[in-house]
């Protein structure tokens, strides 16, 4: 069928084609079917949507990935991509071969799967699991697409946290310590997806984080490290697509998690990686046994890829540090580097840095590097290399001026400081987009409190956002106080 | 956030909202997140898409289900609907309760699930299965939405085929026989989704098929039966949504199939139903054991709903009748009613009608009703009641004038007449939209053929469609001929 191509933007990055209902019927094309589009410069495939209004009969609307398709084109029905068969196979709980996983990864990368098919892949992997062999093949396939970084030093240090802990901004401190010890640590980090601040959001308070590969190489040549946004360098990009389908379902199957993390590390050219696995109630991994299994699988897949992996199982039930939100976490980071800072952040950073140094075979004391000021000095050089002000101090960082403090209503012990509720609250206050929005936690878990003691403070940049966060705070109870004497919580 | 609502049609029936990237970021709304829209007449929920172009900052584009939303509206982030938790639970292979299945059905009905979530539901049901209890609850829940028909007679006969067999148009013949025997059989049928002709498409060659409930009641009052399109009466409409996600994955899990079929039967007011379960290579059910299991489950769920179910396990590897496509199948139907017709269609219709009569406790011979002409006479009354010409005869029905016959290239036995390939071919020739397009099969399976014997004829309405079908025929081999002497099929 001959149709006239017109561009449309309907808020998607997939190659969709909009057909008028009349043309779709004539072609026998149902929603989610594929059509082959032959145009002057080649052949493309698009996924069908039908419309009565947006596109007139005789025309075909094409979304962004097909925007180079112009003029009169020949449209015919096409079958589904090969990977749909393999998704179906995984739904049938049959182990996938290396080339089948590679086809799935390629089709996801080239946006060939519809949401229904992508979700079926995620659901199949979640419910039937991935074997160790499959995870290895998937990791290789995922690191086979996108860009690849290479470094001249034989040892390239890296770290990753599987996430879920509020305020857990250990990365800048670790990079400062490890690079000060002479190792290369070119760290690429993400921005927040569902959390109030990713490491990239925190660093952006202090300096630029978006750089080209050439710029990153020059920053690393100058300082041994960097703290940049990974989205700018397209490492293992299939991960982002998979996460898009995992998020609405709140699933994060272990095999897929390992493949996502290690494919990124391999593409980043990392040789020695410490993986932080927080576990406990409300964390991604709920039990110590599950954390150990995950750690072992991380190491096995790492071996297969010749990436040296070491895992730190950590406490994942309550936040690390005092601040939550970009500016407040940046302040904690500087506080630790300058002097004492919040103890939980300081200790976790030291322990993980120590592990990474040892893992890389470097005999240096992270405590000494931190306490002597070498880490701070190195951090300032990185900030300067990334276009920031190296003289900035913790006290220069002001959180949002609109604030409310929530106080204890009774005396007792803090029995729970809830990561998820704190994250929701910080986001409602405006984080990460309003970088000075967020929370300051005044009490950690198992502390004695008296009525009127401050539990946490909400900061926002505008009165509206503060009001919204206050409304949510009334519904939640992120810091729970319980008295042993109180069988009854309240009467109303 | 205050935004100005504007209507958009982007080829979807889901309640989507398009936000400009700037507003989406400000709101913290990711693709597939939900937003609550408070407008003058109430509150609605929409699923987020982001766009740079289609909708300007300060506006919100709303798709059809939200088209009553106008003017300035207040938009805030909302959580996912409750059923997403239950989908996740099913992914975890935990049995769902009646109210949880009901919530899923309601949210699907009200278009509250995104494609990712709907697909996760289908994938979970496919991979973890539904228990008998779950299937019962799901069937009840599905028949609880949409319209409901009621009839005055205590016995209401019905039939359903789970599909996959080309040319299998037994329904009009069965309705003619069963209603001629004095039973009520108000049959609602579907149009083709992935096949070359549904029963509604075939009947539409002879008369109208789209009627209101009142009109259907009057047709049934006059003739004891009808042969109408079910899409006009909205019986168990959730089924259509689920099929939309099942099709791209080519899955049709048994529990879901039972729930879809029996919820429709219950909503149609049927009391006695014969289910046709074709089995064999290439059919939906591949083994006799699986067919028997499915039949038993159909009966158990029927018992639970007080619908009397009886199952016919039939041959599903090769087509029934001679013609494939609306007009060609209508011709076969009239041929059987008028005189002999294709034996496979005649015999299957007789056996199923016999079963249905017996199942309803009626002592009548379907062969006698057919051979005496009573069935033909009754069929003509139904055609007349549905606005068609009762005098129409098989010989009045001409297939598309553009045609090609494919001949045997060697001598041997027909070892396979492939349903799926024949369907693809008939669709490529234009069926069901071009009602006179389709195929005539000249050889059934296990017949002796000589070189040059006709195997099948393709009919199309236009030369272009015929050429397209010919091209596909060159790739396929829907009627396979094999000689015992030929170890080698061909050398090239």
Short mmCIF file of C-alpha atoms in Angstrom, two decimals, chain A:
data_model
loop_
_atom_site.label_atom_id
_atom_site.label_comp_id
_atom_site.label_asym_id
_atom_site.label_seq_id
_atom_site.Cartn_x
_atom_site.Cartn_y
_atom_site.Cartn_z
CA UNK A 1 0.00 0.00 0.00
CA UNK A 2 1.40 3.43 -1.00
CA UNK A 3 1.19 6.01 1.79
CA UNK A 4 2.55 9.48 2.42
CA UNK A 5 4.88 9.62 5.47
CA UNK A 6 4.38 12.40 8.01
CA UNK A 7 6.23 12.89 11.28
CA UNK A 8 4.39 12.72 14.60
CA UNK A 9 5.61 13.02 18.19
CA UNK A 10 3.37 11.10 20.53
CA UNK A 11 5.73 10.90 23.47
CA UNK A 12 7.52 7.69 22.64
CA UNK A 13 11.00 6.61 21.62
CA UNK A 14 9.69 3.51 19.87
CA UNK A 15 9.29 3.18 16.13
CA UNK A 16 5.50 3.42 15.94
CA UNK A 17 3.45 4.05 12.86
CA UNK A 18 0.00 5.57 13.00
CA UNK A 19 -2.36 4.36 10.35
CA UNK A 20 -5.79 5.70 9.67
CA UNK A 21 -8.37 3.06 10.64
CA UNK A 22 -9.42 2.75 6.99
CA UNK A 23 -5.88 2.01 5.77
CA UNK A 24 -5.19 -0.32 8.70
CA UNK A 25 -8.31 -2.37 7.87
CA UNK A 26 -7.38 -2.46 4.19
CA UNK A 27 -3.88 -3.65 5.10
CA UNK A 28 -5.25 -6.15 7.65
CA UNK A 29 -3.04 -4.53 10.29
CA UNK A 30 -4.10 -4.83 13.93
CA UNK A 31 -2.72 -2.74 16.77
CA UNK A 32 0.76 -4.04 17.75
CA UNK A 33 1.24 -5.73 14.37
CA UNK A 34 4.34 -4.70 12.43
CA UNK A 35 4.53 -3.13 9.03
CA UNK A 36 7.51 -2.99 6.71
CA UNK A 37 8.09 0.49 5.28
CA UNK A 38 10.07 0.65 2.07
CA UNK A 39 11.32 4.15 1.41
CA UNK A 40 13.98 5.75 -0.76
CA UNK A 41 16.86 4.99 1.61
CA UNK A 42 15.95 1.49 2.71
CA UNK A 43 13.50 -0.57 4.69
CA UNK A 44 12.28 0.00 8.25
CA UNK A 45 9.86 -1.80 10.51
CA UNK A 46 7.26 -0.04 12.67
CA UNK A 47 4.65 -1.12 15.22
CA UNK A 48 1.07 -0.27 14.27
CA UNK A 49 -1.32 2.06 16.06
CA UNK A 50 -4.67 2.97 14.58
CA UNK A 51 -6.21 6.37 14.66
CA UNK A 52 -9.34 8.02 13.28
CA UNK A 53 -8.12 11.58 13.53
CA UNK A 54 -4.42 12.14 13.95
CA UNK A 55 -3.48 10.73 10.56
CA UNK A 56 -5.67 10.98 7.45
CA UNK A 57 -6.33 8.02 5.14
CA UNK A 58 -3.48 7.82 2.63
CA UNK A 59 -0.93 8.98 5.17
CA UNK A 60 1.27 7.17 7.67
CA UNK A 61 2.44 8.92 10.83
CA UNK A 62 5.93 7.93 11.97
CA UNK A 63 7.48 8.56 15.38
CA UNK A 64 11.00 9.77 16.12
CA UNK A 65 13.09 6.63 15.32
CA UNK A 66 11.49 6.68 11.86
CA UNK A 67 11.72 10.43 11.27
CA UNK A 68 14.12 9.94 8.36
CA UNK A 69 11.30 8.15 6.50
CA UNK A 70 9.82 10.71 4.11
CA UNK A 71 7.72 11.02 1.00
CA UNK A 72 5.73 8.22 -0.54
CA UNK A 73 6.49 4.86 0.98
CA UNK A 74 5.36 1.30 0.35
CA UNK A 75 3.77 -0.31 3.42
CA UNK A 76 3.21 -4.07 3.82
CA UNK A 77 2.44 -6.31 6.78
CA UNK A 78 5.51 -7.81 8.45
CA UNK A 79 5.90 -10.54 11.06
CA UNK A 80 7.14 -10.05 14.61
CA UNK A 81 10.91 -9.91 15.20
CA UNK A 82 12.63 -13.20 15.93
CA UNK A 83 13.17 -12.39 19.60
CA UNK A 84 9.42 -12.64 20.30
CA UNK A 85 9.81 -16.40 19.79
CA UNK A 86 12.57 -16.48 22.38
CA UNK A 87 10.52 -14.44 24.84
CA UNK A 88 7.77 -16.99 24.40
CA UNK A 89 10.35 -19.77 24.95
CA UNK A 90 11.43 -18.16 28.22
CA UNK A 91 7.76 -17.88 29.24
CA UNK A 92 7.68 -21.64 28.66
CA UNK A 93 10.60 -21.90 31.13
CA UNK A 94 13.05 -23.25 28.55
CA UNK A 95 16.66 -22.14 28.98
CA UNK A 96 17.78 -19.67 26.33
CA UNK A 97 20.95 -20.06 24.26
CA UNK A 98 23.60 -17.36 23.95
CA UNK A 99 22.49 -16.33 20.44
CA UNK A 100 18.84 -16.16 21.50
CA UNK A 101 19.65 -13.80 24.38
CA UNK A 102 21.80 -11.79 21.99
CA UNK A 103 18.85 -11.46 19.60
CA UNK A 104 16.58 -10.31 22.43
CA UNK A 105 19.15 -7.71 23.53
CA UNK A 106 19.63 -6.47 19.96
CA UNK A 107 15.89 -6.18 19.35
CA UNK A 108 15.41 -4.29 22.62
CA UNK A 109 18.33 -2.01 21.70
CA UNK A 110 16.84 -1.29 18.31
CA UNK A 111 13.42 -0.65 19.85
CA UNK A 112 11.83 -3.50 17.93
CA UNK A 113 9.72 -4.83 20.81
CA UNK A 114 6.35 -3.44 21.78
CA UNK A 115 5.60 -2.74 25.45
CA UNK A 116 3.57 -5.97 25.60
CA UNK A 117 6.56 -8.00 24.36
CA UNK A 118 9.13 -6.21 26.49
CA UNK A 119 6.98 -6.73 29.57
CA UNK A 120 6.58 -10.41 28.73
CA UNK A 121 10.39 -10.68 28.64
CA UNK A 122 10.72 -9.03 32.04
CA UNK A 123 7.86 -11.12 33.46
CA UNK A 124 9.34 -14.37 32.10
CA UNK A 125 12.78 -13.59 33.53
CA UNK A 126 11.23 -12.60 36.85
CA UNK A 127 8.99 -15.60 37.22
CA UNK A 128 11.15 -18.33 35.65
CA UNK A 129 14.52 -16.87 36.62
CA UNK A 130 17.78 -16.92 34.69
CA UNK A 131 20.31 -19.71 35.10
CA UNK A 132 23.91 -18.79 35.77
CA UNK A 133 24.75 -19.66 32.16
CA UNK A 134 21.94 -17.47 30.87
CA UNK A 135 23.05 -14.61 33.12
CA UNK A 136 26.60 -14.87 31.76
CA UNK A 137 25.40 -14.84 28.16
CA UNK A 138 22.97 -11.99 28.84
CA UNK A 139 25.71 -9.92 30.47
CA UNK A 140 27.99 -10.45 27.48
CA UNK A 141 25.20 -9.60 25.05
CA UNK A 142 24.25 -6.45 26.96
CA UNK A 143 27.82 -5.18 27.11
CA UNK A 144 28.08 -5.86 23.38
CA UNK A 145 25.84 -2.93 22.49
CA UNK A 146 26.49 0.74 23.19
CA UNK A 147 29.85 2.40 23.79
CA UNK A 148 32.97 1.01 25.42
CA UNK A 149 35.62 2.81 27.44
CA UNK A 150 39.28 1.78 27.58
CA UNK A 151 41.96 2.89 30.02
CA UNK A 152 45.72 2.67 29.97
CA UNK A 153 46.23 1.49 33.54
CA UNK A 154 45.97 -2.28 34.08
CA UNK A 155 43.79 -1.85 37.18
CA UNK A 156 40.56 0.17 36.92
CA UNK A 157 38.56 0.35 40.16
CA UNK A 158 34.81 0.68 40.31
CA UNK A 159 31.85 0.23 42.68
CA UNK A 160 28.13 -0.21 42.47
CA UNK A 161 25.29 -0.31 44.96
CA UNK A 162 22.16 -2.25 44.08
CA UNK A 163 20.27 0.59 45.74
CA UNK A 164 17.26 1.18 47.92
CA UNK A 165 19.00 2.99 50.79
CA UNK A 166 18.26 6.70 51.26
CA UNK A 167 21.18 9.09 51.59
CA UNK A 168 23.66 6.37 50.67
CA UNK A 169 26.11 8.72 48.93
CA UNK A 170 29.36 6.85 49.60
CA UNK A 171 30.61 7.00 46.01
CA UNK A 172 32.22 10.49 45.97
CA UNK A 173 34.05 9.72 49.21
CA UNK A 174 35.24 6.33 47.92
CA UNK A 175 36.46 7.84 44.64
CA UNK A 176 38.35 10.51 46.55
CA UNK A 177 40.08 7.96 48.78
CA UNK A 178 40.82 5.39 46.08
CA UNK A 179 42.17 7.88 43.54
CA UNK A 180 44.24 9.56 46.26
CA UNK A 181 45.79 6.14 46.86
CA UNK A 182 46.99 6.18 43.24
CA UNK A 183 44.34 3.97 41.62
CA UNK A 184 42.32 4.85 38.54
CA UNK A 185 38.59 5.11 39.27
CA UNK A 186 36.60 6.70 36.41
CA UNK A 187 33.16 6.55 37.99
CA UNK A 188 30.03 6.88 35.91
CA UNK A 189 26.82 7.17 37.92
CA UNK A 190 23.13 7.45 37.25
CA UNK A 191 20.64 10.16 38.00
CA UNK A 192 17.70 9.31 40.24
CA UNK A 193 15.00 7.17 38.63
CA UNK A 194 12.73 6.47 41.58
CA UNK A 195 14.97 7.83 44.38
CA UNK A 196 15.37 11.44 45.56
CA UNK A 197 19.01 11.67 44.38
CA UNK A 198 21.42 9.62 42.26
CA UNK A 199 25.17 10.15 42.66
CA UNK A 200 25.12 12.21 39.43
CA UNK A 201 22.45 14.50 40.92
CA UNK A 202 24.54 14.98 44.07
CA UNK A 203 27.73 15.76 42.15
CA UNK A 204 25.85 18.22 39.95
CA UNK A 205 25.40 20.43 43.02
CA UNK A 206 29.18 20.87 43.05
CA UNK A 207 30.25 20.72 39.39
CA UNK A 208 29.29 19.62 35.88
CA UNK A 209 28.58 15.91 35.33
CA UNK A 210 27.80 15.68 31.61
CA UNK A 211 30.90 15.11 29.51
CA UNK A 212 31.96 13.51 26.26
CA UNK A 213 34.25 10.48 26.35
CA UNK A 214 37.25 12.64 25.33
CA UNK A 215 36.52 15.08 28.18
CA UNK A 216 36.19 12.22 30.67
CA UNK A 217 39.55 10.84 29.53
CA UNK A 218 41.20 14.17 30.11
CA UNK A 219 39.63 14.55 33.61
CA UNK A 220 40.84 11.05 34.53
CA UNK A 221 44.32 11.72 33.10
CA UNK A 222 44.53 14.77 35.39
CA UNK A 223 43.05 13.38 38.61
CA UNK A 224 42.97 9.52 38.34
CA UNK A 225 39.19 9.65 38.62
CA UNK A 226 35.94 11.31 37.76
CA UNK A 227 32.36 11.44 39.04
CA UNK A 228 30.25 11.87 35.92
CA UNK A 229 26.79 11.01 34.65
CA UNK A 230 26.78 7.67 32.82
CA UNK A 231 23.83 8.60 30.61
CA UNK A 232 26.13 10.81 28.57
CA UNK A 233 28.31 7.87 27.46
CA UNK A 234 25.74 5.22 26.49
CA UNK A 235 27.18 2.23 28.37
CA UNK A 236 25.01 -0.90 28.06
CA UNK A 237 21.97 1.19 27.04
CA UNK A 238 19.60 -1.80 26.91
CA UNK A 239 19.49 -1.61 30.69
CA UNK A 240 17.46 1.60 30.58
CA UNK A 241 14.83 0.03 28.37
CA UNK A 242 14.50 -3.00 30.65
CA UNK A 243 14.23 -0.78 33.73
CA UNK A 244 11.38 1.09 32.01
CA UNK A 245 9.35 -2.15 32.06
CA UNK A 246 10.56 -3.32 35.49
CA UNK A 247 9.60 -0.14 37.34
CA UNK A 248 5.81 -0.26 36.95
CA UNK A 249 5.84 -3.88 38.13
CA UNK A 250 8.36 -3.22 40.95
CA UNK A 251 10.37 -6.25 39.91
CA UNK A 252 14.15 -6.53 39.70
CA UNK A 253 15.00 -10.20 39.07
CA UNK A 254 18.51 -11.18 40.31
CA UNK A 255 19.85 -12.52 36.98
CA UNK A 256 18.77 -9.39 35.14
CA UNK A 257 20.19 -7.19 37.92
CA UNK A 258 23.58 -8.90 37.67
CA UNK A 259 23.59 -8.62 33.88
CA UNK A 260 22.61 -4.95 34.01
CA UNK A 261 25.27 -4.02 36.54
CA UNK A 262 28.16 -6.08 35.20
CA UNK A 263 27.52 -5.28 31.52
CA UNK A 264 27.81 -1.59 32.44
CA UNK A 265 31.01 -2.23 34.40
CA UNK A 266 32.53 -4.21 31.57
CA UNK A 267 31.60 -1.54 29.02
CA UNK A 268 33.14 1.06 31.34
CA UNK A 269 36.44 -0.86 31.20
CA UNK A 270 36.43 -1.62 34.95
CA UNK A 271 38.68 -4.48 36.11
CA UNK A 272 38.03 -4.54 39.87
CA UNK A 273 34.56 -3.86 41.23
CA UNK A 274 33.06 -3.80 44.73
CA UNK A 275 29.29 -4.39 44.76
CA UNK A 276 27.35 -3.04 47.72
CA UNK A 277 24.39 -5.30 48.56
CA UNK A 278 22.23 -3.72 51.28
CA UNK A 279 19.84 -6.25 52.76
CA UNK A 280 17.00 -6.34 55.28
CA UNK A 281 13.34 -5.47 55.70
CA UNK A 282 12.20 -3.13 52.93
CA UNK A 283 15.48 -3.48 50.99
CA UNK A 284 15.76 -5.09 47.53
CA UNK A 285 17.25 -8.19 49.13
CA UNK A 286 15.36 -9.13 52.27
CA UNK A 287 17.46 -11.89 53.85
CA UNK A 288 21.14 -12.51 54.53
CA UNK A 289 20.89 -15.87 52.75
CA UNK A 290 19.53 -14.21 49.60
CA UNK A 291 22.23 -11.52 49.82
CA UNK A 292 24.92 -14.20 49.97
CA UNK A 293 23.47 -16.05 46.98
CA UNK A 294 23.33 -12.85 44.98
CA UNK A 295 26.92 -12.04 45.96
CA UNK A 296 28.12 -15.48 44.83
CA UNK A 297 26.35 -15.12 41.48
CA UNK A 298 27.83 -11.65 40.99
CA UNK A 299 31.28 -13.12 41.53
CA UNK A 300 30.68 -16.07 39.18
CA UNK A 301 29.44 -13.88 36.35
CA UNK A 302 32.32 -11.48 37.02
CA UNK A 303 34.79 -14.37 36.66
CA UNK A 304 33.24 -15.30 33.33
CA UNK A 305 33.74 -11.74 32.05
CA UNK A 306 37.21 -11.38 33.57
CA UNK A 307 35.92 -8.61 35.83
CA UNK A 308 37.20 -9.08 39.38
CA UNK A 309 34.14 -8.76 41.63
CA UNK A 310 34.01 -8.49 45.38
CA UNK A 311 30.74 -7.97 47.29
CA UNK A 312 29.97 -6.05 50.46
CA UNK A 313 26.79 -7.13 52.20
CA UNK A 314 25.57 -4.09 54.18
CA UNK A 315 22.62 -2.95 56.32
CA UNK A 316 19.74 -1.90 54.11
CA UNK A 317 16.87 -1.23 56.49
CA UNK A 318 17.57 2.41 57.33
CA UNK A 319 19.22 5.45 55.73
CA UNK A 320 22.91 6.28 55.63
CA UNK A 321 24.02 9.81 56.45
CA UNK A 322 21.84 12.69 57.60
CA UNK A 323 20.67 14.35 54.40
CA UNK A 324 18.41 13.06 51.63
CA UNK A 325 18.27 15.01 48.37
CA UNK A 326 21.05 16.36 46.10
CA UNK A 327 22.25 19.39 48.10
CA UNK A 328 21.79 17.77 51.50
CA UNK A 329 23.72 14.67 50.44
CA UNK A 330 26.47 16.79 48.89
CA UNK A 331 26.74 18.60 52.23
CA UNK A 332 27.14 15.26 54.04
CA UNK A 333 29.84 14.20 51.57
CA UNK A 334 31.83 17.39 52.10
CA UNK A 335 31.29 17.11 55.85
CA UNK A 336 32.86 13.65 55.89
CA UNK A 337 35.76 14.76 53.69
CA UNK A 338 36.37 18.00 55.68
CA UNK A 339 36.05 16.65 59.22
CA UNK A 340 33.75 14.16 60.89
CA UNK A 341 30.41 14.19 59.10
CA UNK A 342 27.61 11.72 59.82
CA UNK A 343 29.13 8.59 61.29
CA UNK A 344 27.12 6.07 59.26
CA UNK A 345 28.22 7.67 55.97
CA UNK A 346 31.81 8.03 57.13
CA UNK A 347 32.12 4.44 58.30
CA UNK A 348 30.43 2.87 55.31
CA UNK A 349 32.57 4.89 52.89
CA UNK A 350 35.74 3.92 54.75
CA UNK A 351 34.88 0.22 54.87
CA UNK A 352 33.96 0.04 51.18
CA UNK A 353 37.03 2.05 50.12
CA UNK A 354 39.20 -0.25 52.24
CA UNK A 355 37.67 -3.28 50.52
CA UNK A 356 38.21 -1.79 47.09
CA UNK A 357 41.84 -0.89 47.81
CA UNK A 358 42.54 -4.36 49.12
CA UNK A 359 40.66 -5.91 46.20
CA UNK A 360 42.93 -3.97 43.82
CA UNK A 361 46.01 -5.10 45.72
CA UNK A 362 46.91 -1.67 47.07
CA UNK A 363 48.34 -1.45 50.54
CA UNK A 364 46.99 1.85 51.86
CA UNK A 365 44.81 2.88 54.81
CA UNK A 366 41.61 4.57 53.77
CA UNK A 367 41.22 6.05 57.27
CA UNK A 368 44.63 7.67 57.00
CA UNK A 369 43.90 9.02 53.52
CA UNK A 370 40.64 10.49 54.79
CA UNK A 371 41.93 11.87 58.10
CA UNK A 372 45.10 13.36 56.59
CA UNK A 373 43.01 15.48 54.21
CA UNK A 374 44.42 13.76 51.10
CA UNK A 375 40.94 12.57 50.14
CA UNK A 376 39.52 16.11 50.43
CA UNK A 377 42.37 17.53 48.41
CA UNK A 378 41.84 14.91 45.68
CA UNK A 379 38.08 15.45 45.69
CA UNK A 380 38.64 19.20 45.17
CA UNK A 381 40.88 18.47 42.17
CA UNK A 382 38.15 16.33 40.62
CA UNK A 383 35.52 19.02 41.28
CA UNK A 384 37.81 21.60 39.67
CA UNK A 385 38.51 19.33 36.67
CA UNK A 386 34.75 18.98 36.23
CA UNK A 387 34.31 22.74 36.15
CA UNK A 388 33.25 23.28 39.77
CA UNK A 389 34.55 25.51 42.55
CA UNK A 390 37.21 23.54 44.45
CA UNK A 391 36.97 25.87 47.44
CA UNK A 392 33.35 25.01 48.21
CA UNK A 393 32.71 23.86 51.77
CA UNK A 394 29.91 21.99 53.50
CA UNK A 395 28.74 25.17 55.20
CA UNK A 396 28.30 26.86 51.79
CA UNK A 397 25.52 24.43 50.92
CA UNK A 398 22.13 25.69 52.01
CA UNK A 399 19.06 23.48 51.78
CA UNK A 400 15.70 24.87 50.59
CA UNK A 401 14.55 27.77 52.79
CA UNK A 402 10.98 26.49 53.17
CA UNK A 403 11.10 23.96 55.98
CA UNK A 404 9.13 22.11 58.62
CA UNK A 405 10.44 19.93 61.40
CA UNK A 406 8.47 16.92 62.55
CA UNK A 407 8.76 16.17 66.27
CA UNK A 408 8.23 13.07 68.39
CA UNK A 409 4.71 12.91 69.81
CA UNK A 410 5.61 10.52 72.62
CA UNK A 411 8.64 9.23 74.42
CA UNK A 412 10.12 5.90 73.37
CA UNK A 413 12.64 4.26 71.09
CA UNK A 414 12.91 4.86 67.33
CA UNK A 415 12.11 1.37 66.06
CA UNK A 416 12.09 2.09 62.33
CA UNK A 417 13.49 4.73 60.01
CA UNK A 418 11.83 3.78 56.74
CA UNK A 419 13.87 4.20 53.54
CA UNK A 420 10.94 4.04 51.17
CA UNK A 421 8.77 6.54 53.06
CA UNK A 422 11.68 8.95 53.40
CA UNK A 423 12.36 8.70 49.65
CA UNK A 424 8.72 9.37 48.81
CA UNK A 425 8.69 12.36 51.12
CA UNK A 426 11.91 13.85 49.75
CA UNK A 427 10.61 13.46 46.20
CA UNK A 428 7.32 15.06 47.13
CA UNK A 429 9.29 18.01 48.51
CA UNK A 430 10.85 18.42 45.07
CA UNK A 431 14.02 16.30 45.01
CA UNK A 432 15.91 15.63 42.76
CA UNK A 433 14.78 18.33 40.32
CA UNK A 434 14.67 20.98 43.04
CA UNK A 435 18.21 20.19 44.13
CA UNK A 436 17.92 21.96 47.50
CA UNK A 437 14.77 20.03 48.44
CA UNK A 438 14.93 16.98 50.68
CA UNK A 439 15.13 15.83 54.25
CA UNK A 440 17.45 16.01 57.22
CA UNK A 441 17.13 13.03 59.54
CA UNK A 442 17.74 13.90 63.17
CA UNK A 443 17.33 10.45 64.69
CA UNK A 444 18.66 7.10 63.55
CA UNK A 445 17.14 3.82 64.55
CA UNK A 446 17.07 2.57 68.21
CA UNK A 447 17.59 5.99 69.77
CA UNK A 448 15.72 7.17 72.89
CA UNK A 449 13.46 10.15 72.17
CA UNK A 450 11.28 12.41 74.32
CA UNK A 451 8.08 14.19 73.27
CA UNK A 452 8.99 17.26 71.18
CA UNK A 453 12.39 15.94 70.09
CA UNK A 454 12.98 16.69 66.39
CA UNK A 455 12.72 13.57 64.22
CA UNK A 456 13.30 15.00 60.75
CA UNK A 457 13.12 18.28 58.84
CA UNK A 458 11.60 18.69 55.40
CA UNK A 459 13.22 21.28 53.11
CA UNK A 460 11.63 22.61 49.93
CA UNK A 461 12.35 25.43 47.52
CA UNK A 462 8.76 26.64 47.29
CA UNK A 463 5.85 26.89 49.80
CA UNK A 464 3.65 24.77 47.47
CA UNK A 465 6.07 21.86 47.45
CA UNK A 466 6.52 22.12 51.19
CA UNK A 467 2.76 22.00 51.67
CA UNK A 468 2.53 18.91 49.46
CA UNK A 469 5.27 17.18 51.41
CA UNK A 470 3.63 18.13 54.71
CA UNK A 471 0.37 16.60 53.50
CA UNK A 472 2.19 13.36 52.69
CA UNK A 473 4.07 13.43 56.00
CA UNK A 474 0.72 13.46 57.80
CA UNK A 475 -0.15 10.16 56.08
CA UNK A 476 3.21 8.45 56.59
CA UNK A 477 5.30 7.68 59.62
CA UNK A 478 8.85 7.47 58.29
CA UNK A 479 10.42 7.61 61.75
CA UNK A 480 8.49 5.34 64.11
CA UNK A 481 8.75 5.77 67.86
CA UNK A 482 7.53 3.06 70.18
CA UNK A 483 7.40 2.83 73.93
CA UNK A 484 7.59 -0.57 75.53
CA UNK A 485 4.88 0.52 77.92
CA UNK A 486 2.44 1.44 75.12
CA UNK A 487 0.33 -1.48 74.00
CA UNK A 488 -2.08 1.05 72.52
CA UNK A 489 -0.67 3.41 69.88
CA UNK A 490 -3.56 5.85 69.96
CA UNK A 491 -7.30 6.18 70.61
CA UNK A 492 -9.52 8.25 68.43
#
